[in-house]
Amino acid sequence: MIEGAGPFDFMIDTGSQATAVTTQINKDLRLTPSGTATLVGMASRRPVDLVEVDSMTFGQQTVYDLISPVLDANNVGAQGILGLDSLQDYRVLIDFREETIAVQDVSSLDNYRSGFEIVVRANQQFGQLLITDALVEGVRATVIIDTGAQHSIGSLALQDKIRRKRSQEVVTTDVNGVQMTGELQTVRSLQIEGISLNNVALTFQDTPAFEALGLGDKPVLAIGMQHLR
């Protein structure tokens, strides 16, 4: 719910630093303009309008005083994006068996129990969810957990270190609607906090998103829902 209106379908995106609304929501609610900003996607940098969101309620939680970019719904796949500026005090629970994603207050952690649970904690230095002890074919890499992405994308610095040769071209589209061509390759092993995956298909791209985080020249991997599942 936005300022009492809705409900709207939002995507929970741990790879997005900002909560965003779409042009249709902005048109319907006539949100207050708040200037412009540069939005950095996986394939592009684009100027976007900003608006003020006085309050946003999801589940039992309410956040206040957001400054949100306005995006084209066709590029988002939802009516908005719930980003890390709204999720800082909460945890995200992904249940692939039930096909649900839930947001829970950190103070209520004891109220949730499951037979198999993996906990990934946030490092706020980059405003992203990071894991620093991931290994890709033995190469240490920084991993960003990106629930808003379908596929996983690695940096060219990571590709250089693992020295995979065979590849095929793949085209991806970012939140700005810009397409980018990368190289799809299979890596033999991926280890994240005790979890091991074998023969993992990864797309390697020179993306401005990694550069904006100060990770452009480092081995880094954004893990999307394809491999989170």
mmCIF file of C-alpha atoms in Angstrom:
data_model
loop_
_atom_site.group_PDB
_atom_site.id
_atom_site.type_symbol
_atom_site.label_atom_id
_atom_site.label_comp_id
_atom_site.label_asym_id
_atom_site.label_seq_id
_atom_site.Cartn_x
_atom_site.Cartn_y
_atom_site.Cartn_z
ATOM 1 C CA MET A 1 0.000 0.000 0.000
ATOM 2 C CA ILE A 2 1.312 3.470 -0.899
ATOM 3 C CA GLU A 3 -0.014 6.363 1.174
ATOM 4 C CA GLY A 4 -3.207 4.370 1.791
ATOM 5 C CA ALA A 5 -3.767 3.431 -1.863
ATOM 6 C CA GLY A 6 -3.444 -0.008 -3.400
ATOM 7 C CA PRO A 7 -2.573 -2.757 -2.957
ATOM 8 C CA PHE A 8 0.108 -2.871 -5.649
ATOM 9 C CA ASP A 9 2.250 -5.822 -6.753
ATOM 10 C CA PHE A 10 5.892 -5.141 -5.847
ATOM 11 C CA MET A 11 8.955 -7.286 -6.459
ATOM 12 C CA ILE A 12 11.261 -7.872 -3.470
ATOM 13 C CA ASP A 13 14.686 -7.067 -4.879
ATOM 14 C CA THR A 14 17.723 -7.492 -2.622
ATOM 15 C CA GLY A 15 19.913 -6.366 -5.517
ATOM 16 C CA SER A 16 18.293 -2.915 -5.612
ATOM 17 C CA GLN A 17 19.516 -0.185 -3.290
ATOM 18 C CA ALA A 18 16.316 1.867 -3.696
ATOM 19 C CA THR A 19 12.601 1.149 -3.547
ATOM 20 C CA ALA A 20 11.095 2.175 -6.893
ATOM 21 C CA VAL A 21 7.624 2.912 -8.230
ATOM 22 C CA THR A 22 6.400 2.734 -11.807
ATOM 23 C CA THR A 23 5.079 5.472 -14.042
ATOM 24 C CA GLN A 24 1.484 4.224 -13.674
ATOM 25 C CA ILE A 25 1.585 4.459 -9.867
ATOM 26 C CA ASN A 26 3.107 7.913 -10.105
ATOM 27 C CA LYS A 27 0.399 9.001 -12.535
ATOM 28 C CA ASP A 28 -2.451 7.585 -10.435
ATOM 29 C CA LEU A 29 -1.251 8.878 -7.039
ATOM 30 C CA ARG A 30 0.357 12.114 -8.241
ATOM 31 C CA LEU A 31 3.372 11.692 -6.007
ATOM 32 C CA THR A 32 5.462 14.771 -5.200
ATOM 33 C CA PRO A 33 8.457 15.224 -7.562
ATOM 34 C CA SER A 34 11.890 15.208 -5.914
ATOM 35 C CA GLY A 35 14.369 15.891 -8.724
ATOM 36 C CA THR A 36 16.309 13.380 -10.789
ATOM 37 C CA ALA A 37 19.038 10.807 -10.307
ATOM 38 C CA THR A 38 21.163 8.385 -12.304
ATOM 39 C CA LEU A 39 19.934 4.805 -12.047
ATOM 40 C CA VAL A 40 22.670 2.220 -12.575
ATOM 41 C CA GLY A 41 21.441 -1.077 -13.962
ATOM 42 C CA MET A 42 23.347 -4.167 -15.012
ATOM 43 C CA ALA A 43 23.656 -2.888 -18.575
ATOM 44 C CA SER A 44 23.301 0.883 -18.373
ATOM 45 C CA ARG A 45 23.202 4.212 -16.574
ATOM 46 C CA ARG A 46 20.070 6.295 -17.183
ATOM 47 C CA PRO A 47 18.599 9.512 -15.710
ATOM 48 C CA VAL A 48 15.299 8.896 -13.898
ATOM 49 C CA ASP A 49 12.759 11.061 -12.113
ATOM 50 C CA LEU A 50 12.492 10.837 -8.332
ATOM 51 C CA VAL A 51 9.320 11.146 -6.253
ATOM 52 C CA GLU A 52 8.525 11.368 -2.547
ATOM 53 C CA VAL A 53 6.700 8.431 -0.954
ATOM 54 C CA ASP A 54 5.457 9.482 2.484
ATOM 55 C CA SER A 55 4.530 5.955 3.581
ATOM 56 C CA MET A 56 4.598 2.423 2.192
ATOM 57 C CA THR A 57 3.097 -0.604 3.931
ATOM 58 C CA PHE A 58 3.931 -4.224 3.113
ATOM 59 C CA GLY A 59 2.589 -6.999 5.310
ATOM 60 C CA GLN A 60 2.707 -5.733 8.886
ATOM 61 C CA GLN A 61 5.540 -3.300 8.171
ATOM 62 C CA THR A 62 5.424 0.395 7.273
ATOM 63 C CA VAL A 63 8.344 2.537 6.077
ATOM 64 C CA TYR A 64 8.275 6.308 5.806
ATOM 65 C CA ASP A 65 9.829 9.162 3.822
ATOM 66 C CA LEU A 66 11.206 7.289 0.819
ATOM 67 C CA ILE A 67 12.724 8.997 -2.214
ATOM 68 C CA SER A 68 11.975 6.616 -5.059
ATOM 69 C CA PRO A 69 12.986 6.457 -8.720
ATOM 70 C CA VAL A 70 10.187 6.165 -11.288
ATOM 71 C CA LEU A 71 10.588 3.240 -13.721
ATOM 72 C CA ASP A 72 8.762 1.792 -16.699
ATOM 73 C CA ALA A 73 6.649 -1.184 -15.576
ATOM 74 C CA ASN A 74 7.535 -3.042 -18.789
ATOM 75 C CA ASN A 75 11.163 -3.200 -17.626
ATOM 76 C CA VAL A 76 10.363 -4.189 -14.042
ATOM 77 C CA GLY A 77 7.799 -6.976 -14.402
ATOM 78 C CA ALA A 78 5.820 -5.588 -11.456
ATOM 79 C CA GLN A 79 4.193 -2.355 -10.297
ATOM 80 C CA GLY A 80 7.231 -1.479 -8.215
ATOM 81 C CA ILE A 81 10.418 -2.670 -6.539
ATOM 82 C CA LEU A 82 10.912 -3.145 -2.807
ATOM 83 C CA GLY A 83 14.618 -2.386 -2.363
ATOM 84 C CA LEU A 84 17.128 -2.420 0.460
ATOM 85 C CA ASP A 85 16.234 1.052 1.725
ATOM 86 C CA SER A 86 12.927 -0.536 2.827
ATOM 87 C CA LEU A 87 14.448 -3.848 3.937
ATOM 88 C CA GLN A 88 17.310 -2.734 6.203
ATOM 89 C CA ASP A 89 15.531 -3.687 9.439
ATOM 90 C CA TYR A 90 13.959 -6.856 8.095
ATOM 91 C CA ARG A 91 14.953 -10.211 6.766
ATOM 92 C CA VAL A 92 13.757 -11.813 3.544
ATOM 93 C CA LEU A 93 12.519 -15.401 3.682
ATOM 94 C CA ILE A 94 12.463 -17.302 0.390
ATOM 95 C CA ASP A 95 10.541 -20.586 0.402
ATOM 96 C CA PHE A 96 11.020 -22.300 -2.943
ATOM 97 C CA ARG A 97 8.822 -25.257 -2.031
ATOM 98 C CA GLU A 98 5.856 -23.007 -1.323
ATOM 99 C CA GLU A 99 6.972 -20.483 -3.969
ATOM 100 C CA THR A 100 6.693 -17.533 -1.599
ATOM 101 C CA ILE A 101 8.879 -14.631 -0.505
ATOM 102 C CA ALA A 102 8.136 -13.018 2.857
ATOM 103 C CA VAL A 103 9.537 -10.063 4.790
ATOM 104 C CA GLN A 104 9.939 -10.445 8.559
ATOM 105 C CA ASP A 105 10.971 -8.078 11.345
ATOM 106 C CA VAL A 106 14.395 -8.978 12.762
ATOM 107 C CA SER A 107 12.939 -8.899 16.306
ATOM 108 C CA SER A 108 10.621 -11.793 15.418
ATOM 109 C CA LEU A 109 13.291 -14.233 14.242
ATOM 110 C CA ASP A 110 12.368 -16.766 16.933
ATOM 111 C CA ASN A 111 8.842 -16.980 15.531
ATOM 112 C CA TYR A 112 10.084 -18.657 12.355
ATOM 113 C CA ARG A 113 11.247 -22.243 12.214
ATOM 114 C CA SER A 114 11.853 -24.542 9.291
ATOM 115 C CA GLY A 115 13.465 -27.904 8.759
ATOM 116 C CA PHE A 116 16.083 -26.420 6.452
ATOM 117 C CA GLU A 117 17.071 -22.795 6.655
ATOM 118 C CA ILE A 118 19.963 -20.823 5.173
ATOM 119 C CA VAL A 119 20.725 -17.408 6.649
ATOM 120 C CA VAL A 120 22.605 -14.780 4.629
ATOM 121 C CA ARG A 121 23.444 -11.567 6.495
ATOM 122 C CA ALA A 122 23.825 -8.090 5.016
ATOM 123 C CA ASN A 123 27.035 -6.108 4.793
ATOM 124 C CA GLN A 124 25.887 -2.501 4.583
ATOM 125 C CA GLN A 125 29.191 -1.181 3.242
ATOM 126 C CA PHE A 126 27.885 -1.413 -0.317
ATOM 127 C CA GLY A 127 24.181 -1.270 0.483
ATOM 128 C CA GLN A 128 23.924 -4.793 -0.916
ATOM 129 C CA LEU A 129 23.734 -8.299 0.481
ATOM 130 C CA LEU A 130 27.268 -9.648 0.223
ATOM 131 C CA ILE A 131 29.055 -12.892 0.987
ATOM 132 C CA THR A 132 32.842 -12.624 0.958
ATOM 133 C CA ASP A 133 33.856 -16.265 1.319
ATOM 134 C CA ALA A 134 32.374 -17.658 -1.886
ATOM 135 C CA LEU A 135 34.625 -19.742 -4.130
ATOM 136 C CA VAL A 136 34.166 -20.113 -7.883
ATOM 137 C CA GLU A 137 36.466 -22.900 -9.115
ATOM 138 C CA GLY A 138 38.693 -22.098 -6.148
ATOM 139 C CA VAL A 139 38.741 -18.332 -6.830
ATOM 140 C CA ARG A 140 37.542 -16.204 -3.914
ATOM 141 C CA ALA A 141 34.749 -13.886 -5.009
ATOM 142 C CA THR A 142 32.304 -11.388 -3.570
ATOM 143 C CA VAL A 143 28.722 -12.543 -4.074
ATOM 144 C CA ILE A 144 25.649 -10.298 -4.237
ATOM 145 C CA ILE A 145 22.323 -11.985 -3.486
ATOM 146 C CA ASP A 146 19.958 -10.551 -6.096
ATOM 147 C CA THR A 147 16.344 -11.729 -5.755
ATOM 148 C CA GLY A 148 15.300 -9.303 -8.491
ATOM 149 C CA ALA A 149 17.404 -11.029 -11.156
ATOM 150 C CA GLN A 150 16.479 -14.192 -12.994
ATOM 151 C CA HIS A 151 20.017 -15.126 -14.028
ATOM 152 C CA SER A 152 23.401 -14.902 -12.321
ATOM 153 C CA ILE A 153 26.033 -12.520 -13.674
ATOM 154 C CA GLY A 154 29.791 -12.567 -13.029
ATOM 155 C CA SER A 155 32.384 -9.866 -13.587
ATOM 156 C CA LEU A 156 35.019 -10.054 -16.292
ATOM 157 C CA ALA A 157 37.678 -10.079 -13.544
ATOM 158 C CA LEU A 158 36.161 -13.327 -12.236
ATOM 159 C CA GLN A 159 36.015 -14.754 -15.751
ATOM 160 C CA ASP A 160 39.708 -13.959 -16.267
ATOM 161 C CA LYS A 161 40.716 -15.729 -13.056
ATOM 162 C CA ILE A 162 38.837 -18.958 -13.691
ATOM 163 C CA ARG A 163 39.956 -18.978 -17.332
ATOM 164 C CA ARG A 164 36.952 -20.699 -18.830
ATOM 165 C CA LYS A 165 37.286 -20.958 -22.613
ATOM 166 C CA ARG A 166 34.081 -22.257 -24.167
ATOM 167 C CA SER A 167 31.200 -19.801 -24.204
ATOM 168 C CA GLN A 168 28.120 -18.702 -26.105
ATOM 169 C CA GLU A 169 26.551 -15.281 -26.406
ATOM 170 C CA VAL A 170 23.499 -14.431 -24.303
ATOM 171 C CA VAL A 171 21.466 -11.212 -24.232
ATOM 172 C CA THR A 172 20.096 -9.815 -20.956
ATOM 173 C CA THR A 173 17.850 -6.794 -20.292
ATOM 174 C CA ASP A 174 18.250 -4.554 -17.247
ATOM 175 C CA VAL A 175 15.780 -2.444 -15.256
ATOM 176 C CA ASN A 176 16.314 0.480 -17.639
ATOM 177 C CA GLY A 177 15.181 -1.669 -20.562
ATOM 178 C CA VAL A 178 18.684 -1.733 -22.054
ATOM 179 C CA GLN A 179 19.995 -4.974 -23.553
ATOM 180 C CA MET A 180 23.523 -6.228 -23.045
ATOM 181 C CA THR A 181 25.408 -9.144 -24.577
ATOM 182 C CA GLY A 182 27.406 -11.416 -22.287
ATOM 183 C CA GLU A 183 29.209 -14.740 -22.440
ATOM 184 C CA LEU A 184 27.479 -17.818 -21.015
ATOM 185 C CA GLN A 185 29.934 -20.319 -19.593
ATOM 186 C CA THR A 186 29.774 -23.343 -17.296
ATOM 187 C CA VAL A 187 31.958 -23.312 -14.180
ATOM 188 C CA ARG A 188 32.778 -26.593 -12.493
ATOM 189 C CA SER A 189 32.137 -25.565 -8.889
ATOM 190 C CA LEU A 190 30.544 -22.805 -6.830
ATOM 191 C CA GLN A 191 30.748 -22.818 -3.025
ATOM 192 C CA ILE A 192 28.840 -20.341 -0.836
ATOM 193 C CA GLU A 193 28.904 -20.655 2.963
ATOM 194 C CA GLY A 194 29.062 -24.437 2.967
ATOM 195 C CA ILE A 195 26.749 -24.916 -0.031
ATOM 196 C CA SER A 196 28.320 -26.503 -3.111
ATOM 197 C CA LEU A 197 26.973 -26.412 -6.656
ATOM 198 C CA ASN A 198 28.550 -28.172 -9.624
ATOM 199 C CA ASN A 199 28.480 -27.345 -13.340
ATOM 200 C CA VAL A 200 26.899 -23.919 -12.896
ATOM 201 C CA ALA A 201 25.985 -21.854 -15.969
ATOM 202 C CA LEU A 202 27.056 -18.221 -15.423
ATOM 203 C CA THR A 203 26.822 -15.164 -17.640
ATOM 204 C CA PHE A 204 29.881 -12.895 -17.639
ATOM 205 C CA GLN A 205 29.428 -9.222 -18.516
ATOM 206 C CA ASP A 206 31.191 -5.891 -18.173
ATOM 207 C CA THR A 207 28.443 -4.239 -16.124
ATOM 208 C CA PRO A 208 28.327 -0.674 -14.746
ATOM 209 C CA ALA A 209 26.566 -1.983 -11.620
ATOM 210 C CA PHE A 210 29.723 -3.684 -10.329
ATOM 211 C CA GLU A 211 31.764 -0.574 -11.152
ATOM 212 C CA ALA A 212 29.325 1.629 -9.199
ATOM 213 C CA LEU A 213 29.888 -0.575 -6.132
ATOM 214 C CA GLY A 214 33.653 -0.231 -6.451
ATOM 215 C CA LEU A 215 33.942 -3.858 -7.566
ATOM 216 C CA GLY A 216 34.545 -3.390 -11.292
ATOM 217 C CA ASP A 217 38.078 -4.829 -11.217
ATOM 218 C CA LYS A 218 37.384 -7.568 -8.640
ATOM 219 C CA PRO A 219 35.971 -11.104 -8.880
ATOM 220 C CA VAL A 220 32.270 -10.616 -8.130
ATOM 221 C CA LEU A 221 29.120 -12.592 -8.807
ATOM 222 C CA ALA A 222 25.461 -11.526 -8.594
ATOM 223 C CA ILE A 223 23.427 -14.640 -7.786
ATOM 224 C CA GLY A 224 19.913 -14.560 -9.269
ATOM 225 C CA MET A 225 16.853 -16.677 -8.622
ATOM 226 C CA GLN A 226 18.024 -19.264 -11.166
ATOM 227 C CA HIS A 227 20.720 -20.469 -8.757
ATOM 228 C CA LEU A 228 19.160 -19.401 -5.452
ATOM 229 C CA ARG A 229 16.506 -22.012 -6.162
#
